[in-house]
């Protein structure tokens, strides 16, 4: 009988990772890594902490392939201020590094970490403001 537990082969990546509980488990580890990293923590300096936790949850939900309401345009607009401050590929790479390390600490299997990174990677041009700017 089909069900939607994390052991079901056809379950979404988000479900296989453990859904909202997995996001909650990952969020504090991930956030700690991000704000401790001098390569990127300047971007978070003026951001309200409470809003930031919601943002990190939205980030992780999205990266886990879960339900979210973000589009390329939202990703572009949500980071436009950061792009004016110099947000670039090196910063994006640092965030992916922390995402990968966080999931590793939580013993997420390598294959699923790869799926998460692929999803996160798919937002790169939008986050860095390229796709919208370069459109006709
Ligand atoms: C995998 C790529 C990324 C995803 C999926 C992502 C996701 C998000 C989301 C969902 C928001 C909230 C947007 C809103 O509703 O306003 C956001 C905002 C934000 N992101 Fe990202 N993000 C990514 C990469 C980055 C990078 C590389 C940085 C900086 C190193 C960053 C820093 C921030 C900051 C500081 C905000 C808050 C902006 C503000 O309040 O002005 N993000 N991001």
PDB file of C-alpha atoms and ligand atoms in Angstrom:
ATOM      1  CA  UNK A   1       0.000   0.000   0.000  1.00  0.00           C
ATOM      2  CA  UNK A   2       1.358   3.402  -0.935  1.00  0.00           C
ATOM      3  CA  UNK A   3       2.137   5.750   1.862  1.00  0.00           C
ATOM      4  CA  UNK A   4       4.210   8.863   2.177  1.00  0.00           C
ATOM      5  CA  UNK A   5       6.709   8.016   4.822  1.00  0.00           C
ATOM      6  CA  UNK A   6      10.344   8.823   4.298  1.00  0.00           C
ATOM      7  CA  UNK A   7      11.044   5.181   3.396  1.00  0.00           C
ATOM      8  CA  UNK A   8       8.738   5.188   0.396  1.00  0.00           C
ATOM      9  CA  UNK A   9      10.820   5.214  -2.792  1.00  0.00           C
ATOM     10  CA  UNK A  10       8.406   7.577  -4.544  1.00  0.00           C
ATOM     11  CA  UNK A  11       8.229  10.067  -1.681  1.00  0.00           C
ATOM     12  CA  UNK A  12       9.552  13.522  -2.496  1.00  0.00           C
ATOM     13  CA  UNK A  13      13.054  14.457  -1.432  1.00  0.00           C
ATOM     14  CA  UNK A  14      11.511  16.699   1.251  1.00  0.00           C
ATOM     15  CA  UNK A  15       9.533  13.774   2.656  1.00  0.00           C
ATOM     16  CA  UNK A  16      12.508  11.408   2.463  1.00  0.00           C
ATOM     17  CA  UNK A  17      14.615  13.905   4.406  1.00  0.00           C
ATOM     18  CA  UNK A  18      11.981  14.084   7.126  1.00  0.00           C
ATOM     19  CA  UNK A  19       9.949  17.161   6.136  1.00  0.00           C
ATOM     20  CA  UNK A  20       9.490  20.090   8.510  1.00  0.00           C
ATOM     21  CA  UNK A  21      11.249  18.219  11.339  1.00  0.00           C
ATOM     22  CA  UNK A  22      14.348  17.865   9.175  1.00  0.00           C
ATOM     23  CA  UNK A  23      14.232  21.581   8.391  1.00  0.00           C
ATOM     24  CA  UNK A  24      14.005  22.349  12.119  1.00  0.00           C
ATOM     25  CA  UNK A  25      16.939  20.042  12.862  1.00  0.00           C
ATOM     26  CA  UNK A  26      19.082  21.591  10.147  1.00  0.00           C
ATOM     27  CA  UNK A  27      18.248  25.260  10.639  1.00  0.00           C
ATOM     28  CA  UNK A  28      20.250  26.044  13.774  1.00  0.00           C
ATOM     29  CA  UNK A  29      23.312  24.077  12.647  1.00  0.00           C
ATOM     30  CA  UNK A  30      23.236  25.761   9.250  1.00  0.00           C
ATOM     31  CA  UNK A  31      22.653  29.234  10.631  1.00  0.00           C
ATOM     32  CA  UNK A  32      25.485  28.865  13.140  1.00  0.00           C
ATOM     33  CA  UNK A  33      27.865  27.987  10.325  1.00  0.00           C
ATOM     34  CA  UNK A  34      26.716  30.888   8.163  1.00  0.00           C
ATOM     35  CA  UNK A  35      27.036  33.578  10.834  1.00  0.00           C
ATOM     36  CA  UNK A  36      30.432  32.233  11.956  1.00  0.00           C
ATOM     37  CA  UNK A  37      31.837  32.505   8.429  1.00  0.00           C
ATOM     38  CA  UNK A  38      33.690  35.794   7.815  1.00  0.00           C
ATOM     39  CA  UNK A  39      33.390  35.271   4.046  1.00  0.00           C
ATOM     40  CA  UNK A  40      29.617  35.790   4.157  1.00  0.00           C
ATOM     41  CA  UNK A  41      28.400  36.951   7.571  1.00  0.00           C
ATOM     42  CA  UNK A  42      28.519  40.625   6.576  1.00  0.00           C
ATOM     43  CA  UNK A  43      25.487  40.011   4.370  1.00  0.00           C
ATOM     44  CA  UNK A  44      23.508  38.953   7.419  1.00  0.00           C
ATOM     45  CA  UNK A  45      24.683  41.777   9.682  1.00  0.00           C
ATOM     46  CA  UNK A  46      21.641  44.019   9.304  1.00  0.00           C
ATOM     47  CA  UNK A  47      19.054  41.278   9.107  1.00  0.00           C
ATOM     48  CA  UNK A  48      16.625  40.809  11.989  1.00  0.00           C
ATOM     49  CA  UNK A  49      17.386  37.453  13.705  1.00  0.00           C
ATOM     50  CA  UNK A  50      13.785  36.325  13.989  1.00  0.00           C
ATOM     51  CA  UNK A  51      13.075  37.057  10.359  1.00  0.00           C
ATOM     52  CA  UNK A  52      16.351  35.397   9.567  1.00  0.00           C
ATOM     53  CA  UNK A  53      15.267  32.107  11.133  1.00  0.00           C
ATOM     54  CA  UNK A  54      12.122  32.188   8.996  1.00  0.00           C
ATOM     55  CA  UNK A  55      14.293  32.945   6.014  1.00  0.00           C
ATOM     56  CA  UNK A  56      16.618  30.058   6.780  1.00  0.00           C
ATOM     57  CA  UNK A  57      13.648  27.742   7.121  1.00  0.00           C
ATOM     58  CA  UNK A  58      12.321  28.977   3.796  1.00  0.00           C
ATOM     59  CA  UNK A  59      15.771  28.486   2.325  1.00  0.00           C
ATOM     60  CA  UNK A  60      16.048  24.914   3.615  1.00  0.00           C
ATOM     61  CA  UNK A  61      12.481  23.989   2.687  1.00  0.00           C
ATOM     62  CA  UNK A  62      13.217  25.166  -0.804  1.00  0.00           C
ATOM     63  CA  UNK A  63      16.574  23.375  -0.996  1.00  0.00           C
ATOM     64  CA  UNK A  64      14.925  20.183   0.285  1.00  0.00           C
ATOM     65  CA  UNK A  65      12.442  20.316  -2.573  1.00  0.00           C
ATOM     66  CA  UNK A  66       9.542  21.017  -0.209  1.00  0.00           C
ATOM     67  CA  UNK A  67       6.499  23.262  -0.441  1.00  0.00           C
ATOM     68  CA  UNK A  68       7.432  26.891  -0.880  1.00  0.00           C
ATOM     69  CA  UNK A  69       6.165  29.896  -2.734  1.00  0.00           C
ATOM     70  CA  UNK A  70       9.370  31.195  -4.146  1.00  0.00           C
ATOM     71  CA  UNK A  71       9.998  31.824  -7.807  1.00  0.00           C
ATOM     72  CA  UNK A  72      13.038  32.924  -9.750  1.00  0.00           C
ATOM     73  CA  UNK A  73      11.814  36.483  -9.615  1.00  0.00           C
ATOM     74  CA  UNK A  74      11.379  36.267  -5.839  1.00  0.00           C
ATOM     75  CA  UNK A  75      14.887  34.855  -5.503  1.00  0.00           C
ATOM     76  CA  UNK A  76      16.158  37.704  -7.656  1.00  0.00           C
ATOM     77  CA  UNK A  77      14.295  40.370  -5.688  1.00  0.00           C
ATOM     78  CA  UNK A  78      15.039  38.782  -2.314  1.00  0.00           C
ATOM     79  CA  UNK A  79      18.772  39.086  -2.947  1.00  0.00           C
ATOM     80  CA  UNK A  80      18.910  42.247  -5.085  1.00  0.00           C
ATOM     81  CA  UNK A  81      20.090  44.369  -2.154  1.00  0.00           C
ATOM     82  CA  UNK A  82      22.869  41.833  -1.504  1.00  0.00           C
ATOM     83  CA  UNK A  83      23.935  41.867  -5.154  1.00  0.00           C
ATOM     84  CA  UNK A  84      24.427  45.640  -4.880  1.00  0.00           C
ATOM     85  CA  UNK A  85      26.666  44.891  -1.877  1.00  0.00           C
ATOM     86  CA  UNK A  86      28.778  42.533  -3.999  1.00  0.00           C
ATOM     87  CA  UNK A  87      27.116  39.115  -3.609  1.00  0.00           C
ATOM     88  CA  UNK A  88      28.844  36.766  -6.050  1.00  0.00           C
ATOM     89  CA  UNK A  89      29.668  33.140  -6.858  1.00  0.00           C
ATOM     90  CA  UNK A  90      32.218  32.824  -4.056  1.00  0.00           C
ATOM     91  CA  UNK A  91      29.524  33.698  -1.486  1.00  0.00           C
ATOM     92  CA  UNK A  92      27.071  31.335  -3.111  1.00  0.00           C
ATOM     93  CA  UNK A  93      29.683  28.566  -3.003  1.00  0.00           C
ATOM     94  CA  UNK A  94      30.270  29.223   0.708  1.00  0.00           C
ATOM     95  CA  UNK A  95      26.554  28.832   1.448  1.00  0.00           C
ATOM     96  CA  UNK A  96      26.466  25.540  -0.468  1.00  0.00           C
ATOM     97  CA  UNK A  97      29.498  24.383   1.506  1.00  0.00           C
ATOM     98  CA  UNK A  98      27.653  25.020   4.793  1.00  0.00           C
ATOM     99  CA  UNK A  99      24.532  23.334   3.487  1.00  0.00           C
ATOM    100  CA  UNK A 100      26.495  20.228   2.536  1.00  0.00           C
ATOM    101  CA  UNK A 101      28.359  20.142   5.862  1.00  0.00           C
ATOM    102  CA  UNK A 102      25.120  20.588   7.832  1.00  0.00           C
ATOM    103  CA  UNK A 103      23.465  17.648   6.116  1.00  0.00           C
ATOM    104  CA  UNK A 104      26.602  15.571   6.597  1.00  0.00           C
ATOM    105  CA  UNK A 105      26.496  16.279  10.346  1.00  0.00           C
ATOM    106  CA  UNK A 106      22.888  15.120  10.364  1.00  0.00           C
ATOM    107  CA  UNK A 107      23.954  11.860   8.676  1.00  0.00           C
ATOM    108  CA  UNK A 108      21.903  12.489   5.562  1.00  0.00           C
ATOM    109  CA  UNK A 109      22.995   9.955   2.923  1.00  0.00           C
ATOM    110  CA  UNK A 110      25.403  11.293   0.286  1.00  0.00           C
ATOM    111  CA  UNK A 111      22.934  10.756  -2.575  1.00  0.00           C
ATOM    112  CA  UNK A 112      20.285  12.891  -0.901  1.00  0.00           C
ATOM    113  CA  UNK A 113      22.834  15.593  -0.105  1.00  0.00           C
ATOM    114  CA  UNK A 114      23.597  15.625  -3.831  1.00  0.00           C
ATOM    115  CA  UNK A 115      19.906  16.094  -4.624  1.00  0.00           C
ATOM    116  CA  UNK A 116      19.705  19.033  -2.203  1.00  0.00           C
ATOM    117  CA  UNK A 117      22.805  20.671  -3.670  1.00  0.00           C
ATOM    118  CA  UNK A 118      21.409  20.266  -7.196  1.00  0.00           C
ATOM    119  CA  UNK A 119      18.224  22.099  -6.180  1.00  0.00           C
ATOM    120  CA  UNK A 120      20.158  24.855  -4.407  1.00  0.00           C
ATOM    121  CA  UNK A 121      22.481  25.155  -7.398  1.00  0.00           C
ATOM    122  CA  UNK A 122      19.484  25.663  -9.686  1.00  0.00           C
ATOM    123  CA  UNK A 123      18.776  28.996  -7.966  1.00  0.00           C
ATOM    124  CA  UNK A 124      22.281  30.423  -8.529  1.00  0.00           C
ATOM    125  CA  UNK A 125      21.546  32.623 -11.554  1.00  0.00           C
ATOM    126  CA  UNK A 126      18.400  34.018  -9.912  1.00  0.00           C
ATOM    127  CA  UNK A 127      20.008  34.647  -6.515  1.00  0.00           C
ATOM    128  CA  UNK A 128      22.974  36.366  -8.148  1.00  0.00           C
ATOM    129  CA  UNK A 129      20.638  38.471 -10.279  1.00  0.00           C
ATOM    130  CA  UNK A 130      21.799  37.220 -13.640  1.00  0.00           C
ATOM    131  CA  UNK A 131      18.796  35.580 -15.263  1.00  0.00           C
ATOM    132  CA  UNK A 132      16.434  38.521 -14.840  1.00  0.00           C
ATOM    133  CA  UNK A 133      19.001  41.132 -15.756  1.00  0.00           C
ATOM    134  CA  UNK A 134      20.067  39.167 -18.842  1.00  0.00           C
ATOM    135  CA  UNK A 135      16.534  38.520 -20.107  1.00  0.00           C
ATOM    136  CA  UNK A 136      15.399  40.465 -23.150  1.00  0.00           C
TER     137      UNK A 136
HETATM  138  C1  LIG B   1      20.820  28.309  -2.558  1.00  0.00           C
HETATM  139  C2  LIG B   1      20.709  29.628  -2.706  1.00  0.00           C
HETATM  140  C3  LIG B   1      19.786  30.492  -1.893  1.00  0.00           C
HETATM  141  C4  LIG B   1      18.464  30.311  -1.588  1.00  0.00           C
HETATM  142  C5  LIG B   1      17.547  29.155  -2.008  1.00  0.00           C
HETATM  143  C6  LIG B   1      18.084  31.432  -0.725  1.00  0.00           C
HETATM  144  C7  LIG B   1      16.827  31.627  -0.203  1.00  0.00           C
HETATM  145  C8  LIG B   1      16.410  32.789   0.366  1.00  0.00           C
HETATM  146  C9  LIG B   1      15.061  33.104   0.727  1.00  0.00           C
HETATM  147  C10 LIG B   1      13.873  32.151   0.540  1.00  0.00           C
HETATM  148  C11 LIG B   1      15.044  34.360   1.231  1.00  0.00           C
HETATM  149  C12 LIG B   1      13.841  35.148   1.734  1.00  0.00           C
HETATM  150  C13 LIG B   1      13.383  36.055   0.612  1.00  0.00           C
HETATM  151  C14 LIG B   1      12.233  36.895   1.093  1.00  0.00           C
HETATM  152  O1  LIG B   1      11.147  36.366   1.250  1.00  0.00           O
HETATM  153  O2  LIG B   1      12.455  38.090   1.295  1.00  0.00           O
HETATM  154  C15 LIG B   1      16.410  34.847   1.231  1.00  0.00           C
HETATM  155  C16 LIG B   1      16.828  36.073   1.724  1.00  0.00           C
HETATM  156  C17 LIG B   1      18.147  36.332   2.074  1.00  0.00           C
HETATM  157  N1  LIG B   1      19.235  35.616   1.656  1.00  0.00           N
HETATM  158 FE1  LIG B   1      19.199  33.939   0.548  1.00  0.00          FE
HETATM  159  N2  LIG B   1      19.174  32.232  -0.524  1.00  0.00           N
HETATM  160  C18 LIG B   1      20.226  31.704  -1.214  1.00  0.00           C
HETATM  161  C19 LIG B   1      21.503  32.196  -1.262  1.00  0.00           C
HETATM  162  C20 LIG B   1      21.980  33.205  -0.441  1.00  0.00           C
HETATM  163  C21 LIG B   1      23.365  33.632  -0.330  1.00  0.00           C
HETATM  164  C22 LIG B   1      24.527  33.028  -1.149  1.00  0.00           C
HETATM  165  C23 LIG B   1      23.405  34.617   0.621  1.00  0.00           C
HETATM  166  C24 LIG B   1      24.583  35.414   1.185  1.00  0.00           C
HETATM  167  C25 LIG B   1      25.781  34.928   1.314  1.00  0.00           C
HETATM  168  C26 LIG B   1      22.048  34.838   1.073  1.00  0.00           C
HETATM  169  C27 LIG B   1      21.655  35.753   2.017  1.00  0.00           C
HETATM  170  C28 LIG B   1      20.365  36.160   2.233  1.00  0.00           C
HETATM  171  C29 LIG B   1      19.981  37.283   3.079  1.00  0.00           C
HETATM  172  C30 LIG B   1      20.938  38.153   3.916  1.00  0.00           C
HETATM  173  C31 LIG B   1      18.593  37.404   2.961  1.00  0.00           C
HETATM  174  C32 LIG B   1      17.717  38.453   3.629  1.00  0.00           C
HETATM  175  C33 LIG B   1      17.717  39.637   2.695  1.00  0.00           C
HETATM  176  C34 LIG B   1      17.096  40.839   3.320  1.00  0.00           C
HETATM  177  O3  LIG B   1      16.296  40.700   4.246  1.00  0.00           O
HETATM  178  O4  LIG B   1      17.423  41.924   2.845  1.00  0.00           O
HETATM  179  N3  LIG B   1      21.218  33.970   0.408  1.00  0.00           N
HETATM  180  N4  LIG B   1      17.208  33.879   0.711  1.00  0.00           N
END
